[in-house]
Amino acid sequence: MIRSILAALAFVGSASVVSADCAGEPGPCRVEGGTYHIVLPRAERPPVLVFLHGHGGEGAGPISNQQLVAPLLARGWAVLAPDGDMLPGGSGKRSWNFFPGWEGRDEAAFLRAATEDAVARFGLDRERVVLGGFSAGAFMVNYLACAMSQAYSAYVPVSGGFWRPDPEACNGPVRLLHTHGWSDPVVPLEGRILGGGRFQQGDILAGLEIWRLANGCVDHKPDSFSVTGPFHRRLWASCDPGGVIEFALFPGGHMVPEGWADMMVDWYEALGDH
């Protein structure tokens, strides 16, 4: 019932949906629980970004977004875009079953099946699988990282955090790059109230505190500040071994901003010890 209510909310969309396929074969790749789309670089054992679309979209959307995909392919990365679970009510729209207690598909099991299928079928590097997502997909990324901090090599949500009530605690350590728009009206930094007060998006900065605690960071204060293109960045690296948190804020709204793909790859490659 909750998901059907959310389906009626003006929550999030992803890029325009166009036809995508299974690495050149017509139609999406099929695994137990659902389908996914994938594009591959001309490289052996490439790393892969698993990217989750926004509410109401499907995996074909991210795959068709050249601002996202082209820089990754150019740097030897594959992009895998799963299809969210079909929303009830016959709307034909998809989203992610991220909030604890919601009924629906076991998203962790489905994403694991899609990733393992792609690794085996296309020769991807299983040690370099990064989970990212936009908006509703980013909320899904945060909840999966909270429950399974070591399931993926790193987590890179864009424009999404937690919903209230926030998790009491998350597992760690985790390697997390959170990117957010300064003027995002759909998922504001402070969160917002939806459904006449029934639901609340959480405060993004409060979510970062949860991650600092999970990572055992020694201070609330960032270790460093930097600017990369439009991104104003804050880094917490004085944390438990294997734990890194970075927050990248850009002067825009609810979007995957231009330059994000290259920034993400630079960030990930600088981590080392994949």
PDB file of C-alpha atoms in Angstrom:
ATOM      1  CA  MET A   1       0.000   0.000   0.000  1.00  0.00           C
ATOM      2  CA  ILE A   2       2.813   2.400   0.849  1.00  0.00           C
ATOM      3  CA  ARG A   3       4.438   1.909  -2.538  1.00  0.00           C
ATOM      4  CA  SER A   4       1.142   2.558  -4.324  1.00  0.00           C
ATOM      5  CA  ILE A   5       0.818   5.840  -2.421  1.00  0.00           C
ATOM      6  CA  LEU A   6       4.352   6.802  -3.375  1.00  0.00           C
ATOM      7  CA  ALA A   7       3.631   6.026  -7.000  1.00  0.00           C
ATOM      8  CA  ALA A   8       1.160   8.906  -6.982  1.00  0.00           C
ATOM      9  CA  LEU A   9       3.669  11.363  -5.542  1.00  0.00           C
ATOM     10  CA  ALA A  10       5.680  13.657  -7.756  1.00  0.00           C
ATOM     11  CA  PHE A  11       8.855  12.052  -6.555  1.00  0.00           C
ATOM     12  CA  VAL A  12      11.534  11.433  -9.139  1.00  0.00           C
ATOM     13  CA  GLY A  13      12.158  10.433 -12.706  1.00  0.00           C
ATOM     14  CA  SER A  14      15.290   9.476 -14.538  1.00  0.00           C
ATOM     15  CA  ALA A  15      16.473  10.213 -18.054  1.00  0.00           C
ATOM     16  CA  SER A  16      14.029   9.721 -20.903  1.00  0.00           C
ATOM     17  CA  VAL A  17      13.364   6.055 -21.544  1.00  0.00           C
ATOM     18  CA  VAL A  18      14.549   4.720 -24.885  1.00  0.00           C
ATOM     19  CA  SER A  19      15.292   1.270 -26.175  1.00  0.00           C
ATOM     20  CA  ALA A  20      18.267  -0.473 -24.601  1.00  0.00           C
ATOM     21  CA  ASP A  21      19.540  -3.999 -24.850  1.00  0.00           C
ATOM     22  CA  CYS A  22      21.776  -6.720 -23.473  1.00  0.00           C
ATOM     23  CA  ALA A  23      25.225  -5.725 -24.731  1.00  0.00           C
ATOM     24  CA  GLY A  24      24.069  -5.626 -28.351  1.00  0.00           C
ATOM     25  CA  GLU A  25      21.468  -8.375 -28.168  1.00  0.00           C
ATOM     26  CA  PRO A  26      17.817  -7.280 -28.505  1.00  0.00           C
ATOM     27  CA  GLY A  27      15.941  -6.894 -25.239  1.00  0.00           C
ATOM     28  CA  PRO A  28      17.245  -6.671 -21.694  1.00  0.00           C
ATOM     29  CA  CYS A  29      19.259  -9.369 -19.953  1.00  0.00           C
ATOM     30  CA  ARG A  30      17.063 -11.592 -17.766  1.00  0.00           C
ATOM     31  CA  VAL A  31      17.862 -13.065 -14.356  1.00  0.00           C
ATOM     32  CA  GLU A  32      15.784 -14.367 -11.491  1.00  0.00           C
ATOM     33  CA  GLY A  33      13.731 -11.491 -10.185  1.00  0.00           C
ATOM     34  CA  GLY A  34      14.017  -9.103 -13.100  1.00  0.00           C
ATOM     35  CA  THR A  35      15.965  -7.612 -15.985  1.00  0.00           C
ATOM     36  CA  TYR A  36      18.941  -5.360 -16.606  1.00  0.00           C
ATOM     37  CA  HIS A  37      20.629  -3.461 -19.436  1.00  0.00           C
ATOM     38  CA  ILE A  38      24.365  -3.242 -20.008  1.00  0.00           C
ATOM     39  CA  VAL A  39      26.903  -1.544 -22.246  1.00  0.00           C
ATOM     40  CA  LEU A  40      30.518  -2.668 -22.435  1.00  0.00           C
ATOM     41  CA  PRO A  41      33.828  -0.931 -23.213  1.00  0.00           C
ATOM     42  CA  ARG A  42      36.540  -2.349 -25.411  1.00  0.00           C
ATOM     43  CA  ALA A  43      38.528  -3.648 -22.484  1.00  0.00           C
ATOM     44  CA  GLU A  44      39.153  -6.938 -20.751  1.00  0.00           C
ATOM     45  CA  ARG A  45      37.784  -7.491 -17.236  1.00  0.00           C
ATOM     46  CA  PRO A  46      36.447  -3.954 -16.951  1.00  0.00           C
ATOM     47  CA  PRO A  47      35.187  -2.434 -13.719  1.00  0.00           C
ATOM     48  CA  VAL A  48      31.453  -1.811 -13.712  1.00  0.00           C
ATOM     49  CA  LEU A  49      29.122   0.840 -12.399  1.00  0.00           C
ATOM     50  CA  VAL A  50      25.755  -0.656 -11.441  1.00  0.00           C
ATOM     51  CA  PHE A  51      23.458   2.379 -11.674  1.00  0.00           C
ATOM     52  CA  LEU A  52      19.883   2.450 -10.359  1.00  0.00           C
ATOM     53  CA  HIS A  53      17.351   4.686 -12.088  1.00  0.00           C
ATOM     54  CA  GLY A  54      14.930   7.080 -10.401  1.00  0.00           C
ATOM     55  CA  HIS A  55      11.275   6.570  -9.501  1.00  0.00           C
ATOM     56  CA  GLY A  56       9.119   5.890 -12.550  1.00  0.00           C
ATOM     57  CA  GLY A  57      12.054   5.124 -14.843  1.00  0.00           C
ATOM     58  CA  GLU A  58      13.747   1.970 -16.006  1.00  0.00           C
ATOM     59  CA  GLY A  59      17.264   0.800 -16.743  1.00  0.00           C
ATOM     60  CA  ALA A  60      17.074   1.976 -20.348  1.00  0.00           C
ATOM     61  CA  GLY A  61      17.117   5.559 -19.051  1.00  0.00           C
ATOM     62  CA  PRO A  62      20.628   5.608 -17.544  1.00  0.00           C
ATOM     63  CA  ILE A  63      21.955   3.529 -20.442  1.00  0.00           C
ATOM     64  CA  SER A  64      20.692   6.169 -22.895  1.00  0.00           C
ATOM     65  CA  ASN A  65      22.216   9.050 -20.907  1.00  0.00           C
ATOM     66  CA  GLN A  66      25.393   9.780 -22.845  1.00  0.00           C
ATOM     67  CA  GLN A  67      26.532  12.355 -20.281  1.00  0.00           C
ATOM     68  CA  LEU A  68      26.701   9.459 -17.825  1.00  0.00           C
ATOM     69  CA  VAL A  69      27.704   6.543 -20.053  1.00  0.00           C
ATOM     70  CA  ALA A  70      30.122   7.964 -22.630  1.00  0.00           C
ATOM     71  CA  PRO A  71      32.808   9.095 -20.123  1.00  0.00           C
ATOM     72  CA  LEU A  72      32.657   5.725 -18.373  1.00  0.00           C
ATOM     73  CA  LEU A  73      33.011   3.739 -21.594  1.00  0.00           C
ATOM     74  CA  ALA A  74      35.895   5.993 -22.642  1.00  0.00           C
ATOM     75  CA  ARG A  75      37.692   5.143 -19.402  1.00  0.00           C
ATOM     76  CA  GLY A  76      37.160   1.418 -19.772  1.00  0.00           C
ATOM     77  CA  TRP A  77      34.135   0.992 -17.493  1.00  0.00           C
ATOM     78  CA  ALA A  78      31.024  -1.063 -18.152  1.00  0.00           C
ATOM     79  CA  VAL A  79      27.624   0.318 -17.137  1.00  0.00           C
ATOM     80  CA  LEU A  80      24.917  -2.021 -15.859  1.00  0.00           C
ATOM     81  CA  ALA A  81      21.455  -0.531 -15.370  1.00  0.00           C
ATOM     82  CA  PRO A  82      18.906  -2.825 -13.692  1.00  0.00           C
ATOM     83  CA  ASP A  83      15.139  -2.364 -13.998  1.00  0.00           C
ATOM     84  CA  GLY A  84      13.356  -1.485 -10.778  1.00  0.00           C
ATOM     85  CA  ASP A  85      10.406  -3.473  -9.490  1.00  0.00           C
ATOM     86  CA  MET A  86       7.058  -2.788 -11.156  1.00  0.00           C
ATOM     87  CA  LEU A  87       4.869  -0.574  -8.992  1.00  0.00           C
ATOM     88  CA  PRO A  88       1.438  -1.919  -8.048  1.00  0.00           C
ATOM     89  CA  GLY A  89      -1.698  -0.482  -9.565  1.00  0.00           C
ATOM     90  CA  GLY A  90      -0.972  -1.098 -13.233  1.00  0.00           C
ATOM     91  CA  SER A  91       0.816   2.201 -13.832  1.00  0.00           C
ATOM     92  CA  GLY A  92       3.624   0.506 -15.743  1.00  0.00           C
ATOM     93  CA  LYS A  93       6.162   2.458 -13.673  1.00  0.00           C
ATOM     94  CA  ARG A  94       9.070   1.067 -11.700  1.00  0.00           C
ATOM     95  CA  SER A  95      10.920   1.992  -8.534  1.00  0.00           C
ATOM     96  CA  TRP A  96      12.958   0.429  -5.719  1.00  0.00           C
ATOM     97  CA  ASN A  97      11.820  -1.309  -2.563  1.00  0.00           C
ATOM     98  CA  PHE A  98      14.275   0.487  -0.296  1.00  0.00           C
ATOM     99  CA  PHE A  99      12.449   1.407   2.907  1.00  0.00           C
ATOM    100  CA  PRO A 100      12.538  -1.183   5.729  1.00  0.00           C
ATOM    101  CA  GLY A 101       9.149  -2.853   6.081  1.00  0.00           C
ATOM    102  CA  TRP A 102       7.918  -2.228   2.545  1.00  0.00           C
ATOM    103  CA  GLU A 103       6.592  -5.230   0.712  1.00  0.00           C
ATOM    104  CA  GLY A 104       8.017  -6.201  -2.627  1.00  0.00           C
ATOM    105  CA  ARG A 105      10.998  -7.712  -4.352  1.00  0.00           C
ATOM    106  CA  ASP A 106      14.129  -8.596  -2.423  1.00  0.00           C
ATOM    107  CA  GLU A 107      16.266  -5.930  -4.096  1.00  0.00           C
ATOM    108  CA  ALA A 108      19.538  -7.096  -2.551  1.00  0.00           C
ATOM    109  CA  ALA A 109      19.010 -10.599  -3.970  1.00  0.00           C
ATOM    110  CA  PHE A 110      17.955  -9.290  -7.384  1.00  0.00           C
ATOM    111  CA  LEU A 111      20.907  -6.912  -7.708  1.00  0.00           C
ATOM    112  CA  ARG A 112      23.269  -9.665  -6.595  1.00  0.00           C
ATOM    113  CA  ALA A 113      21.815 -11.981  -9.259  1.00  0.00           C
ATOM    114  CA  ALA A 114      22.109  -9.309 -11.965  1.00  0.00           C
ATOM    115  CA  THR A 115      25.697  -8.497 -11.010  1.00  0.00           C
ATOM    116  CA  GLU A 116      26.824 -12.109 -10.831  1.00  0.00           C
ATOM    117  CA  ASP A 117      25.152 -12.867 -14.163  1.00  0.00           C
ATOM    118  CA  ALA A 118      26.896  -9.942 -15.841  1.00  0.00           C
ATOM    119  CA  VAL A 119      30.271 -10.832 -14.315  1.00  0.00           C
ATOM    120  CA  ALA A 120      30.008 -14.398 -15.610  1.00  0.00           C
ATOM    121  CA  ARG A 121      28.461 -13.546 -18.973  1.00  0.00           C
ATOM    122  CA  PHE A 122      30.580 -10.549 -19.945  1.00  0.00           C
ATOM    123  CA  GLY A 123      33.850 -11.062 -18.073  1.00  0.00           C
ATOM    124  CA  LEU A 124      33.567  -8.090 -15.717  1.00  0.00           C
ATOM    125  CA  ASP A 125      35.932  -7.566 -12.787  1.00  0.00           C
ATOM    126  CA  ARG A 126      34.020  -8.795  -9.737  1.00  0.00           C
ATOM    127  CA  GLU A 127      36.430  -6.979  -7.409  1.00  0.00           C
ATOM    128  CA  ARG A 128      35.589  -3.603  -8.963  1.00  0.00           C
ATOM    129  CA  VAL A 129      31.798  -3.368  -8.888  1.00  0.00           C
ATOM    130  CA  VAL A 130      30.525   0.034  -7.762  1.00  0.00           C
ATOM    131  CA  LEU A 131      26.870   0.584  -6.862  1.00  0.00           C
ATOM    132  CA  GLY A 132      25.383   3.949  -7.727  1.00  0.00           C
ATOM    133  CA  GLY A 133      21.977   5.431  -8.342  1.00  0.00           C
ATOM    134  CA  PHE A 134      19.946   8.577  -8.806  1.00  0.00           C
ATOM    135  CA  SER A 135      17.161   9.819  -6.512  1.00  0.00           C
ATOM    136  CA  ALA A 136      15.003   6.789  -5.590  1.00  0.00           C
ATOM    137  CA  GLY A 137      17.923   4.717  -6.861  1.00  0.00           C
ATOM    138  CA  ALA A 138      20.239   6.664  -4.560  1.00  0.00           C
ATOM    139  CA  PHE A 139      17.982   5.969  -1.583  1.00  0.00           C
ATOM    140  CA  MET A 140      18.235   2.294  -2.498  1.00  0.00           C
ATOM    141  CA  VAL A 141      22.033   2.567  -2.626  1.00  0.00           C
ATOM    142  CA  ASN A 142      22.171   4.093   0.856  1.00  0.00           C
ATOM    143  CA  TYR A 143      19.975   1.427   2.415  1.00  0.00           C
ATOM    144  CA  LEU A 144      21.937  -1.388   0.762  1.00  0.00           C
ATOM    145  CA  ALA A 145      25.227   0.154   1.884  1.00  0.00           C
ATOM    146  CA  CYS A 146      23.825   0.478   5.408  1.00  0.00           C
ATOM    147  CA  ALA A 147      22.872  -3.197   5.542  1.00  0.00           C
ATOM    148  CA  MET A 148      25.749  -4.636   3.475  1.00  0.00           C
ATOM    149  CA  SER A 149      28.711  -2.293   3.588  1.00  0.00           C
ATOM    150  CA  GLN A 150      31.075  -4.768   1.929  1.00  0.00           C
ATOM    151  CA  ALA A 151      28.753  -6.148  -0.764  1.00  0.00           C
ATOM    152  CA  TYR A 152      30.126  -3.690  -3.349  1.00  0.00           C
ATOM    153  CA  SER A 153      33.523  -2.115  -3.786  1.00  0.00           C
ATOM    154  CA  ALA A 154      32.099   1.370  -3.242  1.00  0.00           C
ATOM    155  CA  TYR A 155      28.787   3.228  -3.155  1.00  0.00           C
ATOM    156  CA  VAL A 156      28.095   6.408  -5.149  1.00  0.00           C
ATOM    157  CA  PRO A 157      24.557   7.769  -4.633  1.00  0.00           C
ATOM    158  CA  VAL A 158      23.398  10.952  -6.362  1.00  0.00           C
ATOM    159  CA  SER A 159      20.524  12.996  -4.887  1.00  0.00           C
ATOM    160  CA  GLY A 160      19.244  10.562  -2.272  1.00  0.00           C
ATOM    161  CA  GLY A 161      19.968   9.507   1.311  1.00  0.00           C
ATOM    162  CA  PHE A 162      17.707   8.027   4.012  1.00  0.00           C
ATOM    163  CA  TRP A 163      14.065   8.477   4.958  1.00  0.00           C
ATOM    164  CA  ARG A 164      12.845   9.251   8.476  1.00  0.00           C
ATOM    165  CA  PRO A 165      13.146   7.600  10.834  1.00  0.00           C
ATOM    166  CA  ASP A 166      16.823   7.359  10.011  1.00  0.00           C
ATOM    167  CA  PRO A 167      18.514   4.021  10.600  1.00  0.00           C
ATOM    168  CA  GLU A 168      19.686   3.722  14.184  1.00  0.00           C
ATOM    169  CA  ALA A 169      23.058   2.528  12.915  1.00  0.00           C
ATOM    170  CA  CYS A 170      24.699   1.245   9.743  1.00  0.00           C
ATOM    171  CA  ASN A 171      27.326  -1.382   9.137  1.00  0.00           C
ATOM    172  CA  GLY A 172      30.803  -0.240   8.236  1.00  0.00           C
ATOM    173  CA  PRO A 173      33.328   0.521   7.097  1.00  0.00           C
ATOM    174  CA  VAL A 174      32.021   1.767   3.781  1.00  0.00           C
ATOM    175  CA  ARG A 175      33.513   3.714   0.867  1.00  0.00           C
ATOM    176  CA  LEU A 176      30.891   6.284  -0.054  1.00  0.00           C
ATOM    177  CA  LEU A 177      30.799   9.247  -2.436  1.00  0.00           C
ATOM    178  CA  HIS A 178      27.554  11.180  -1.997  1.00  0.00           C
ATOM    179  CA  THR A 179      26.771  13.837  -4.617  1.00  0.00           C
ATOM    180  CA  HIS A 180      23.962  16.362  -4.196  1.00  0.00           C
ATOM    181  CA  GLY A 181      22.628  19.550  -5.778  1.00  0.00           C
ATOM    182  CA  TRP A 182      22.661  22.709  -3.671  1.00  0.00           C
ATOM    183  CA  SER A 183      19.234  23.757  -5.009  1.00  0.00           C
ATOM    184  CA  ASP A 184      17.612  20.323  -5.285  1.00  0.00           C
ATOM    185  CA  PRO A 185      13.852  20.884  -4.736  1.00  0.00           C
ATOM    186  CA  VAL A 186      12.855  17.203  -5.007  1.00  0.00           C
ATOM    187  CA  VAL A 187      15.275  15.823  -2.425  1.00  0.00           C
ATOM    188  CA  PRO A 188      16.329  18.972  -0.546  1.00  0.00           C
ATOM    189  CA  LEU A 189      19.390  18.825   1.670  1.00  0.00           C
ATOM    190  CA  GLU A 190      17.103  19.307   4.671  1.00  0.00           C
ATOM    191  CA  GLY A 191      14.642  16.636   3.522  1.00  0.00           C
ATOM    192  CA  ARG A 192      10.935  17.195   2.971  1.00  0.00           C
ATOM    193  CA  ILE A 193       7.495  15.989   4.022  1.00  0.00           C
ATOM    194  CA  LEU A 194       5.418  13.902   1.622  1.00  0.00           C
ATOM    195  CA  GLY A 195       1.946  12.416   1.573  1.00  0.00           C
ATOM    196  CA  GLY A 196       0.407  14.921   3.954  1.00  0.00           C
ATOM    197  CA  GLY A 197       2.938  14.140   6.659  1.00  0.00           C
ATOM    198  CA  ARG A 198       2.927  10.359   6.304  1.00  0.00           C
ATOM    199  CA  PHE A 199       6.464  10.216   4.935  1.00  0.00           C
ATOM    200  CA  GLN A 200       9.607  12.274   5.405  1.00  0.00           C
ATOM    201  CA  GLN A 201      12.804  12.357   3.452  1.00  0.00           C
ATOM    202  CA  GLY A 202      15.718  12.587   5.842  1.00  0.00           C
ATOM    203  CA  ASP A 203      18.245  15.360   6.252  1.00  0.00           C
ATOM    204  CA  ILE A 204      21.264  14.614   4.046  1.00  0.00           C
ATOM    205  CA  LEU A 205      23.784  16.007   6.534  1.00  0.00           C
ATOM    206  CA  ALA A 206      22.238  13.897   9.308  1.00  0.00           C
ATOM    207  CA  GLY A 207      22.741  10.894   7.049  1.00  0.00           C
ATOM    208  CA  LEU A 208      26.411  11.763   6.681  1.00  0.00           C
ATOM    209  CA  GLU A 209      26.716  11.708  10.471  1.00  0.00           C
ATOM    210  CA  ILE A 210      25.342   8.154  10.465  1.00  0.00           C
ATOM    211  CA  TRP A 211      28.034   7.213   7.970  1.00  0.00           C
ATOM    212  CA  ARG A 212      30.783   8.871  10.037  1.00  0.00           C
ATOM    213  CA  LEU A 213      29.703   6.816  13.043  1.00  0.00           C
ATOM    214  CA  ALA A 214      29.572   3.626  10.977  1.00  0.00           C
ATOM    215  CA  ASN A 215      33.075   4.320   9.695  1.00  0.00           C
ATOM    216  CA  GLY A 216      34.517   5.215  13.081  1.00  0.00           C
ATOM    217  CA  CYS A 217      35.724   8.592  11.845  1.00  0.00           C
ATOM    218  CA  VAL A 218      37.733  10.437  14.468  1.00  0.00           C
ATOM    219  CA  ASP A 219      36.002  13.819  14.071  1.00  0.00           C
ATOM    220  CA  HIS A 220      32.931  15.470  12.591  1.00  0.00           C
ATOM    221  CA  LYS A 221      35.236  17.919  10.809  1.00  0.00           C
ATOM    222  CA  PRO A 222      36.302  16.888   7.302  1.00  0.00           C
ATOM    223  CA  ASP A 223      39.941  16.004   6.761  1.00  0.00           C
ATOM    224  CA  SER A 224      40.093  18.092   3.607  1.00  0.00           C
ATOM    225  CA  PHE A 225      38.160  20.406   1.325  1.00  0.00           C
ATOM    226  CA  SER A 226      38.601  20.649  -2.423  1.00  0.00           C
ATOM    227  CA  VAL A 227      36.953  21.947  -5.587  1.00  0.00           C
ATOM    228  CA  THR A 228      36.808  19.904  -8.798  1.00  0.00           C
ATOM    229  CA  GLY A 229      35.018  21.719 -11.615  1.00  0.00           C
ATOM    230  CA  PRO A 230      31.538  22.509 -10.224  1.00  0.00           C
ATOM    231  CA  PHE A 231      31.918  20.122  -7.277  1.00  0.00           C
ATOM    232  CA  HIS A 232      32.693  21.439  -3.787  1.00  0.00           C
ATOM    233  CA  ARG A 233      33.995  18.433  -1.903  1.00  0.00           C
ATOM    234  CA  ARG A 234      34.461  17.428   1.745  1.00  0.00           C
ATOM    235  CA  LEU A 235      36.435  14.299   2.634  1.00  0.00           C
ATOM    236  CA  TRP A 236      36.458  12.176   5.801  1.00  0.00           C
ATOM    237  CA  ALA A 237      39.360   9.713   5.584  1.00  0.00           C
ATOM    238  CA  SER A 238      40.550   9.496   9.217  1.00  0.00           C
ATOM    239  CA  CYS A 239      38.252   6.573   9.839  1.00  0.00           C
ATOM    240  CA  ASP A 240      38.428   2.824  10.400  1.00  0.00           C
ATOM    241  CA  PRO A 241      40.545   0.966   7.810  1.00  0.00           C
ATOM    242  CA  GLY A 242      38.642   0.760   4.552  1.00  0.00           C
ATOM    243  CA  GLY A 243      36.275   3.573   5.453  1.00  0.00           C
ATOM    244  CA  VAL A 244      36.115   6.750   3.335  1.00  0.00           C
ATOM    245  CA  ILE A 245      33.277   9.271   3.013  1.00  0.00           C
ATOM    246  CA  GLU A 246      33.194  12.118   0.544  1.00  0.00           C
ATOM    247  CA  PHE A 247      30.423  14.651   0.004  1.00  0.00           C
ATOM    248  CA  ALA A 248      30.332  16.534  -3.307  1.00  0.00           C
ATOM    249  CA  LEU A 249      27.951  19.467  -3.587  1.00  0.00           C
ATOM    250  CA  PHE A 250      27.245  21.122  -6.936  1.00  0.00           C
ATOM    251  CA  PRO A 251      25.310  24.310  -7.857  1.00  0.00           C
ATOM    252  CA  GLY A 252      22.280  22.676  -9.414  1.00  0.00           C
ATOM    253  CA  GLY A 253      19.044  20.870  -8.817  1.00  0.00           C
ATOM    254  CA  HIS A 254      17.775  17.315  -9.040  1.00  0.00           C
ATOM    255  CA  MET A 255      20.019  15.701 -11.630  1.00  0.00           C
ATOM    256  CA  VAL A 256      23.117  13.672 -12.344  1.00  0.00           C
ATOM    257  CA  PRO A 257      25.355  16.636 -13.133  1.00  0.00           C
ATOM    258  CA  GLU A 258      27.724  16.945 -16.046  1.00  0.00           C
ATOM    259  CA  GLY A 259      31.194  15.797 -15.027  1.00  0.00           C
ATOM    260  CA  TRP A 260      29.953  13.391 -12.372  1.00  0.00           C
ATOM    261  CA  ALA A 261      31.129  10.242 -14.169  1.00  0.00           C
ATOM    262  CA  ASP A 262      34.725  11.440 -14.476  1.00  0.00           C
ATOM    263  CA  MET A 263      34.758  12.722 -10.904  1.00  0.00           C
ATOM    264  CA  MET A 264      33.455   9.381  -9.653  1.00  0.00           C
ATOM    265  CA  VAL A 265      36.095   7.387 -11.541  1.00  0.00           C
ATOM    266  CA  ASP A 266      38.881   9.697 -10.349  1.00  0.00           C
ATOM    267  CA  TRP A 267      37.628   9.319  -6.769  1.00  0.00           C
ATOM    268  CA  TYR A 268      37.408   5.550  -7.014  1.00  0.00           C
ATOM    269  CA  GLU A 269      40.791   5.075  -8.650  1.00  0.00           C
ATOM    270  CA  ALA A 270      42.425   7.285  -6.027  1.00  0.00           C
ATOM    271  CA  LEU A 271      41.161   4.970  -3.289  1.00  0.00           C
ATOM    272  CA  GLY A 272      43.491   2.180  -4.392  1.00  0.00           C
ATOM    273  CA  ASP A 273      43.359  -1.352  -2.987  1.00  0.00           C
ATOM    274  CA  HIS A 274      40.330  -2.304  -5.025  1.00  0.00           C
TER     275      HIS A 274
END
